[in-house]
Amino acid sequence: MAHPKRKHSNMRTRLRRSHDALKTASFSRCSQCGAEILPHRICPYCGYYRGKPAVTIRVKSKKEEK
Ligand SMILES: [Zn+2]
């Protein structure tokens, strides 16, 4: 089995992990309602995608929750 010849240095480990940090999600604005939304997704607030209605948003009433 292939096996490492030498222990690699702490610096090498740290250099690799310097790219591991998570970035915050980027947001874009909904062109219809102006809410912050994830890019390339239907707006969860008004249901529009690229300026056109894509889905109808149904607001949950208390009757529907039961
Ligand atoms: Zn919207």
PDB file of C-alpha atoms and ligand atoms in Angstrom:
ATOM      1  CA  MET A   1       0.000   0.000   0.000  1.00  0.00           C
ATOM      2  CA  ALA A   2       1.162   3.508  -0.813  1.00  0.00           C
ATOM      3  CA  HIS A   3       2.300   5.189   2.311  1.00  0.00           C
ATOM      4  CA  PRO A   4       3.679   8.677   3.118  1.00  0.00           C
ATOM      5  CA  LYS A   5       7.446   8.696   3.341  1.00  0.00           C
ATOM      6  CA  ARG A   6       7.651  11.566   5.799  1.00  0.00           C
ATOM      7  CA  LYS A   7       5.454  13.319   8.279  1.00  0.00           C
ATOM      8  CA  HIS A   8       4.296  16.555   6.692  1.00  0.00           C
ATOM      9  CA  SER A   9       4.870  19.775   8.545  1.00  0.00           C
ATOM     10  CA  ASN A  10       2.435  21.734  10.674  1.00  0.00           C
ATOM     11  CA  MET A  11       2.832  24.571   8.177  1.00  0.00           C
ATOM     12  CA  ARG A  12       1.709  22.364   5.315  1.00  0.00           C
ATOM     13  CA  THR A  13      -1.414  21.363   7.257  1.00  0.00           C
ATOM     14  CA  ARG A  14      -2.124  24.990   8.144  1.00  0.00           C
ATOM     15  CA  LEU A  15      -1.598  26.184   4.578  1.00  0.00           C
ATOM     16  CA  ARG A  16      -4.119  23.619   3.350  1.00  0.00           C
ATOM     17  CA  ARG A  17      -6.628  24.611   6.023  1.00  0.00           C
ATOM     18  CA  SER A  18      -6.248  28.301   5.217  1.00  0.00           C
ATOM     19  CA  HIS A  19      -8.802  27.699   2.428  1.00  0.00           C
ATOM     20  CA  ASP A  20     -11.298  25.800   4.591  1.00  0.00           C
ATOM     21  CA  ALA A  21     -13.178  28.697   6.153  1.00  0.00           C
ATOM     22  CA  LEU A  22     -16.877  28.960   5.286  1.00  0.00           C
ATOM     23  CA  LYS A  23     -18.094  32.071   3.537  1.00  0.00           C
ATOM     24  CA  THR A  24     -21.397  33.734   4.274  1.00  0.00           C
ATOM     25  CA  ALA A  25     -24.111  33.079   1.718  1.00  0.00           C
ATOM     26  CA  SER A  26     -24.380  35.773  -0.927  1.00  0.00           C
ATOM     27  CA  PHE A  27     -27.727  37.412  -1.509  1.00  0.00           C
ATOM     28  CA  SER A  28     -29.298  39.205  -4.395  1.00  0.00           C
ATOM     29  CA  ARG A  29     -32.387  41.395  -4.438  1.00  0.00           C
ATOM     30  CA  CYS A  30     -35.732  40.230  -5.707  1.00  0.00           C
ATOM     31  CA  SER A  31     -36.636  42.428  -8.670  1.00  0.00           C
ATOM     32  CA  GLN A  32     -40.322  42.203  -7.754  1.00  0.00           C
ATOM     33  CA  CYS A  33     -40.456  42.803  -3.981  1.00  0.00           C
ATOM     34  CA  GLY A  34     -36.865  43.835  -3.167  1.00  0.00           C
ATOM     35  CA  ALA A  35     -36.319  41.153  -0.515  1.00  0.00           C
ATOM     36  CA  GLU A  36     -32.908  39.542  -0.039  1.00  0.00           C
ATOM     37  CA  ILE A  37     -33.016  36.191  -1.813  1.00  0.00           C
ATOM     38  CA  LEU A  38     -30.554  33.477  -2.804  1.00  0.00           C
ATOM     39  CA  PRO A  39     -29.453  33.913  -6.433  1.00  0.00           C
ATOM     40  CA  HIS A  40     -30.877  31.587  -9.125  1.00  0.00           C
ATOM     41  CA  ARG A  41     -33.864  30.711  -6.979  1.00  0.00           C
ATOM     42  CA  ILE A  42     -37.512  31.656  -6.968  1.00  0.00           C
ATOM     43  CA  CYS A  43     -38.255  34.429  -4.479  1.00  0.00           C
ATOM     44  CA  PRO A  44     -39.804  32.707  -1.423  1.00  0.00           C
ATOM     45  CA  TYR A  45     -41.734  35.881  -0.524  1.00  0.00           C
ATOM     46  CA  CYS A  46     -43.545  36.740  -3.758  1.00  0.00           C
ATOM     47  CA  GLY A  47     -42.915  33.663  -5.955  1.00  0.00           C
ATOM     48  CA  TYR A  48     -41.341  35.592  -8.809  1.00  0.00           C
ATOM     49  CA  TYR A  49     -38.335  34.474 -10.824  1.00  0.00           C
ATOM     50  CA  ARG A  50     -36.622  36.796 -13.343  1.00  0.00           C
ATOM     51  CA  GLY A  51     -39.497  39.265 -13.260  1.00  0.00           C
ATOM     52  CA  LYS A  52     -42.220  36.723 -13.925  1.00  0.00           C
ATOM     53  CA  PRO A  53     -44.523  34.903 -11.513  1.00  0.00           C
ATOM     54  CA  ALA A  54     -43.228  31.326 -11.198  1.00  0.00           C
ATOM     55  CA  VAL A  55     -45.172  29.888  -8.271  1.00  0.00           C
ATOM     56  CA  THR A  56     -48.101  31.111  -6.216  1.00  0.00           C
ATOM     57  CA  ILE A  57     -47.254  31.603  -2.552  1.00  0.00           C
ATOM     58  CA  ARG A  58     -49.939  30.190  -0.274  1.00  0.00           C
ATOM     59  CA  VAL A  59     -50.002  31.790   3.149  1.00  0.00           C
ATOM     60  CA  LYS A  60     -50.740  29.269   5.866  1.00  0.00           C
ATOM     61  CA  SER A  61     -53.934  30.035   7.738  1.00  0.00           C
ATOM     62  CA  LYS A  62     -54.669  28.592  11.170  1.00  0.00           C
ATOM     63  CA  LYS A  63     -57.165  26.150   9.647  1.00  0.00           C
ATOM     64  CA  GLU A  64     -54.565  24.673   7.293  1.00  0.00           C
ATOM     65  CA  GLU A  65     -51.994  24.109  10.044  1.00  0.00           C
ATOM     66  CA  LYS A  66     -54.192  21.548  11.824  1.00  0.00           C
TER      67      LYS A  66
HETATM   68 ZN    ZN B   1     -39.905  38.739  -4.278  1.00  0.00          ZN
END
